[in-house]
């Protein structure tokens, strides 16, 4: 037999099929070790066939199969091909997406656990062998037992001796590591409300593959997902459930574990290598049928998929930030079509692109307009911070926020305060000369962190000593501008000395369970106030939270990005949605320097439709997505000269595409990226806006032809971040 093999080397020069002789136990999808050049390589069997055009004396043989089963299913192989065609990347790269990294690096193996039982054979024991006698008696009473327990109870010597005499026998069995054992919570299963039932039926009966479930915060979307997953499971099918940031949703995880037990496997970068590998194996072997995780779980090795869910579909984390820069939705749709199953996108604040497709009838649209039990949406109070300042209140807390916070704490309830910035203050400025402290590796300003009394770069993590004086002019009038989470936490502590305060941002959530610990403490009401960045806005369900304060609603409005309005609307709606989710009505205080801003107005009235109509009209008028596609080709390298010469080559090739299809381009130019260097790498970009996405193919092709040394070139489509 002949195996068509792709070697696991991500380079375009070897990105082709190589034929090898093999025996007939080899199957498509298996990983193999093959001779390659003068050494060996691992590879993927794409196909097994009878004949080859390679002459007999040139044909090499597969050394061995790495596993005795195909790590990649037929579906994975075909998807990987589509992904590498679409994003113009070597097939080896897209095949890797489907495997846990641990499998390729061979760093984790399976864990085996011994079990011992009586053999039935009589062994003659001296009456003094008390431990051995006791061990046999124990097994007689308890039956098969884990070897480690027996060794613990009766000693390793007695255990070994009985094995040698043949009185007991040990069998090693595969043991799966169980991440999130500790999170399994109580099982909550609700009887669906009529609105939820109608939604489920409507999704099931629709003709379209894709459904947008647009339900306000607290409308019970999660219960709908779980119901649909449970039904598919009962019918013997599997499911994929994607969430933006899995460590931020411990409540969701505990619900899933409680409800589906070990049928749910969690794929998450925060797991240990061994855990991740085991969860993947359980899915591959069909022991687990529900794959839950962030975007990479879309590649889960499940077969016969009954439903795919993308929760919080508007979230930026669904586009990959390393090559291939796949779009999670595109991959999910391919899988849904191949499996003939439904793809559900859920959100309280769908992206404008998605909503337009739903309105045009391309996606089925299901709406949930009320919260569960008709709980009211929280009232949003806008505070004009300009007036606060004029009235002599320079603090980050308006008088209204302070009043409501006091009342909330007195009533024994909890509050969430949200702001967009980590650290103590935003930037460090010299008042005499205007010098701003910047990172040496990155073209960004530094942030003061008072706990460590240092300046940190939020891009590369570098730390600097706090400046005693301005390095430019020697002046000592160093000022902090702006407010970060850490500073707010400090001010709250002095305002409310008896309140228990938790902070959640990138600085407090280190480690595998950083988020989990903070959220758990808060949900167990071991704290009164939770201060944090975007992380506090995600789908949490804390019943005792009755007040949400948005300290700087304008922050995200001023990013120079076509999506900044949309993002602000989403953020405000999502944070506000954390308030008043149980019996007591919730409130929101939104502080802004721009109180008449239409985005904030729509958000405070929960008027998604109004926001959408306004936003889509503006996008149409200015020709931004979804009416055009923004494409950015990034060129980045450590050496400026090399980077510039690669940029020139990329630009020349793209210019060829541009000249040939200029009618498809609204914008075509090359420039420095807004942040000129990050982590000591220079960053240049060619920015394009396309009216016709069919030229994308040629853009990818042009970039794939440039193979500069030491410089990375990549393509971003409608990038979530244009910095
Ligand atoms: P969403 O995901 O839409 O924001 P959730 O799924 O978190 O909303 O539901 C909000 C709250 O309502 C949760 O506390 C959930 O347990 C509860 N809930 C959901 N469905 C029902 C139901 N059918 N009956 C009673 N409570 C429900
Ligand atoms: Zn830096």
Tab-separated table of N, CA, C and O and ligand atoms in Angstrom, residues 188-194 196 215-225 252 255 311-312 348 368 371-373 375 539-541 543 574 577-578 581-582, ligand 1:
chain	number	residue	atom	x	y	z
A	188	UNK	N	-28.753	22.345	38.380
A	188	UNK	CA	-29.945	23.171	38.268
A	188	UNK	C	-30.535	22.942	36.898
A	188	UNK	O	-29.885	23.151	35.892
A	189	UNK	N	-31.728	22.440	36.904
A	189	UNK	CA	-32.378	22.222	35.624
A	189	UNK	C	-33.729	22.901	35.731
A	189	UNK	O	-34.510	22.601	36.615
A	190	UNK	N	-33.957	23.867	34.854
A	190	UNK	CA	-35.209	24.591	34.947
A	190	UNK	C	-36.213	24.018	33.964
A	190	UNK	O	-35.844	23.475	32.940
A	191	UNK	N	-37.472	24.164	34.319
A	191	UNK	CA	-38.505	23.884	33.322
A	191	UNK	C	-38.527	25.092	32.412
A	191	UNK	O	-38.586	26.231	32.888
A	192	UNK	N	-38.434	24.862	31.123
A	192	UNK	CA	-38.350	25.986	30.203
A	192	UNK	C	-39.592	26.866	30.301
A	192	UNK	O	-40.705	26.361	30.437
A	193	UNK	N	-39.368	28.154	30.230
A	193	UNK	CA	-40.501	29.070	30.162
A	193	UNK	C	-41.106	28.970	28.762
A	193	UNK	O	-40.456	28.474	27.842
A	194	UNK	N	-42.350	29.443	28.603
A	194	UNK	CA	-42.945	29.382	27.258
A	194	UNK	C	-42.058	30.053	26.213
A	194	UNK	O	-41.897	29.534	25.107
A	196	UNK	N	-38.813	30.329	26.195
A	196	UNK	CA	-37.673	29.460	25.901
A	196	UNK	C	-38.103	28.277	25.043
A	196	UNK	O	-37.408	27.882	24.110
A	215	UNK	N	-31.039	37.463	22.628
A	215	UNK	CA	-31.831	37.530	23.852
A	215	UNK	C	-31.186	38.475	24.840
A	215	UNK	O	-29.972	38.412	25.051
A	216	UNK	N	-31.976	39.331	25.445
A	216	UNK	CA	-31.423	40.308	26.386
A	216	UNK	C	-30.688	39.583	27.513
A	216	UNK	O	-30.896	38.388	27.729
A	217	UNK	N	-29.831	40.312	28.217
A	217	UNK	CA	-29.074	39.686	29.306
A	217	UNK	C	-30.047	39.159	30.352
A	217	UNK	O	-30.992	39.837	30.735
A	218	UNK	N	-29.828	37.904	30.780
A	218	UNK	CA	-30.705	37.316	31.785
A	218	UNK	C	-31.988	36.737	31.220
A	218	UNK	O	-32.932	36.453	31.946
A	219	UNK	N	-32.025	36.533	29.895
A	219	UNK	CA	-33.258	36.005	29.293
A	219	UNK	C	-33.267	34.480	29.275
A	219	UNK	O	-34.230	33.874	28.822
A	220	UNK	N	-32.195	33.865	29.764
A	220	UNK	CA	-32.197	32.406	29.848
A	220	UNK	C	-31.669	31.714	28.601
A	220	UNK	O	-32.119	30.620	28.248
A	221	UNK	N	-30.718	32.308	27.935
A	221	UNK	CA	-30.139	31.684	26.739
A	221	UNK	C	-29.400	30.390	27.096
A	221	UNK	O	-29.493	29.400	26.381
A	222	UNK	N	-28.696	30.426	28.219
A	222	UNK	CA	-27.905	29.261	28.604
A	222	UNK	C	-28.786	28.012	28.723
A	222	UNK	O	-28.419	26.933	28.272
A	223	UNK	N	-29.948	28.185	29.329
A	223	UNK	CA	-30.851	27.047	29.505
A	223	UNK	C	-31.282	26.486	28.145
A	223	UNK	O	-31.445	25.272	27.976
A	224	UNK	N	-31.432	27.367	27.186
A	224	UNK	CA	-31.793	26.912	25.835
A	224	UNK	C	-30.658	26.079	25.236
A	224	UNK	O	-30.880	24.994	24.693
A	225	UNK	N	-29.437	26.559	25.388
A	225	UNK	CA	-28.292	25.794	24.871
A	225	UNK	C	-28.251	24.409	25.501
A	225	UNK	O	-28.081	23.400	24.829
A	252	UNK	N	-20.790	28.564	34.494
A	252	UNK	CA	-21.232	27.794	33.347
A	252	UNK	C	-20.632	26.395	33.398
A	252	UNK	O	-21.304	25.400	33.180
A	255	UNK	N	-22.215	24.225	36.026
A	255	UNK	CA	-23.529	23.759	35.567
A	255	UNK	C	-23.398	22.604	34.596
A	255	UNK	O	-24.123	21.621	34.667
A	311	UNK	N	-21.501	31.020	21.948
A	311	UNK	CA	-22.108	31.951	22.899
A	311	UNK	C	-21.362	33.285	22.846
A	311	UNK	O	-20.158	33.303	22.609
A	312	UNK	N	-22.058	34.374	23.086
A	312	UNK	CA	-21.480	35.732	23.019
A	312	UNK	C	-20.763	35.907	21.681
A	312	UNK	O	-19.580	36.227	21.630
A	348	UNK	N	-26.644	39.012	23.549
A	348	UNK	CA	-27.576	40.095	23.865
A	348	UNK	C	-27.251	41.290	22.976
A	348	UNK	O	-28.082	42.171	22.776
A	368	UNK	N	-35.411	36.860	22.296
A	368	UNK	CA	-35.966	36.784	23.645
A	368	UNK	C	-35.901	38.211	24.173
A	368	UNK	O	-34.822	38.732	24.423
A	371	UNK	N	-36.428	39.345	30.348
A	371	UNK	CA	-35.672	38.526	31.279
A	371	UNK	C	-36.565	37.430	31.841
A	371	UNK	O	-37.788	37.518	31.784
A	372	UNK	N	-35.927	36.397	32.372
A	372	UNK	CA	-36.657	35.305	33.022
A	372	UNK	C	-37.557	35.893	34.114
A	372	UNK	O	-37.145	36.780	34.854
A	373	UNK	N	-38.757	35.362	34.216
A	373	UNK	CA	-39.729	35.823	35.208
A	373	UNK	C	-40.036	37.310	35.073
A	373	UNK	O	-40.373	37.972	36.051
A	375	UNK	N	-38.330	39.761	35.036
A	375	UNK	CA	-37.564	40.681	35.879
A	375	UNK	C	-37.227	41.912	35.048
A	375	UNK	O	-36.858	41.801	33.888
A	539	UNK	N	-20.558	37.193	30.829
A	539	UNK	CA	-21.826	36.609	31.291
A	539	UNK	C	-22.082	36.184	32.730
A	539	UNK	O	-22.889	35.303	32.939
A	540	UNK	N	-21.447	36.786	33.724
A	540	UNK	CA	-21.655	36.299	35.088
A	540	UNK	C	-23.095	36.488	35.568
A	540	UNK	O	-23.769	37.405	35.193
A	541	UNK	N	-23.470	35.577	36.440
A	541	UNK	CA	-24.820	35.608	37.004
A	541	UNK	C	-24.690	35.629	38.530
A	541	UNK	O	-24.676	34.597	39.180
A	543	UNK	N	-26.591	36.748	41.702
A	543	UNK	CA	-27.923	37.216	42.092
A	543	UNK	C	-27.927	38.410	43.038
A	543	UNK	O	-28.861	39.200	43.034
A	574	UNK	N	-23.559	44.841	28.356
A	574	UNK	CA	-23.145	43.636	29.071
A	574	UNK	C	-22.878	43.915	30.553
A	574	UNK	O	-23.299	43.152	31.406
A	577	UNK	N	-25.997	44.493	32.363
A	577	UNK	CA	-26.741	43.242	32.475
A	577	UNK	C	-26.354	42.395	33.670
A	577	UNK	O	-26.993	41.396	33.969
A	578	UNK	N	-25.295	42.764	34.384
A	578	UNK	CA	-24.905	42.003	35.578
A	578	UNK	C	-25.748	42.421	36.769
A	578	UNK	O	-25.685	41.790	37.815
A	581	UNK	N	-30.247	40.608	38.644
A	581	UNK	CA	-30.624	39.385	37.946
A	581	UNK	C	-31.529	38.493	38.786
A	581	UNK	O	-32.041	37.497	38.289
A	582	UNK	N	-31.712	38.814	40.071
A	582	UNK	CA	-32.610	37.995	40.893
A	582	UNK	C	-33.811	38.839	41.320
A	582	UNK	O	-34.245	39.709	40.585
B	1	LIG	P1	-28.520	34.796	29.689
B	1	LIG	O1	-27.496	33.764	29.307
B	1	LIG	O2	-29.560	35.000	28.647
B	1	LIG	O3	-27.918	36.092	30.174
B	1	LIG	P2	-29.022	33.029	31.862
B	1	LIG	O4	-29.101	31.793	31.058
B	1	LIG	O5	-27.805	33.297	32.653
B	1	LIG	O6	-29.338	34.267	30.919
B	1	LIG	O7	-30.312	33.040	32.816
B	1	LIG	C1	-30.537	34.055	33.742
B	1	LIG	C2	-31.043	33.464	35.054
B	1	LIG	O8	-32.325	32.874	34.885
B	1	LIG	C3	-30.137	32.375	35.590
B	1	LIG	O9	-30.016	32.560	36.983
B	1	LIG	C4	-30.871	31.101	35.282
B	1	LIG	O10	-30.582	30.105	36.237
B	1	LIG	C5	-32.332	31.524	35.360
B	1	LIG	N1	-33.209	30.739	34.483
B	1	LIG	C6	-32.974	30.400	33.198
B	1	LIG	N2	-34.023	29.698	32.688
B	1	LIG	C7	-34.937	29.594	33.677
B	1	LIG	C8	-36.243	28.983	33.773
B	1	LIG	N3	-36.794	28.356	32.733
B	1	LIG	N4	-36.883	29.082	34.952
B	1	LIG	C9	-36.330	29.726	36.006
B	1	LIG	N5	-35.122	30.309	35.974
B	1	LIG	C10	-34.419	30.260	34.841
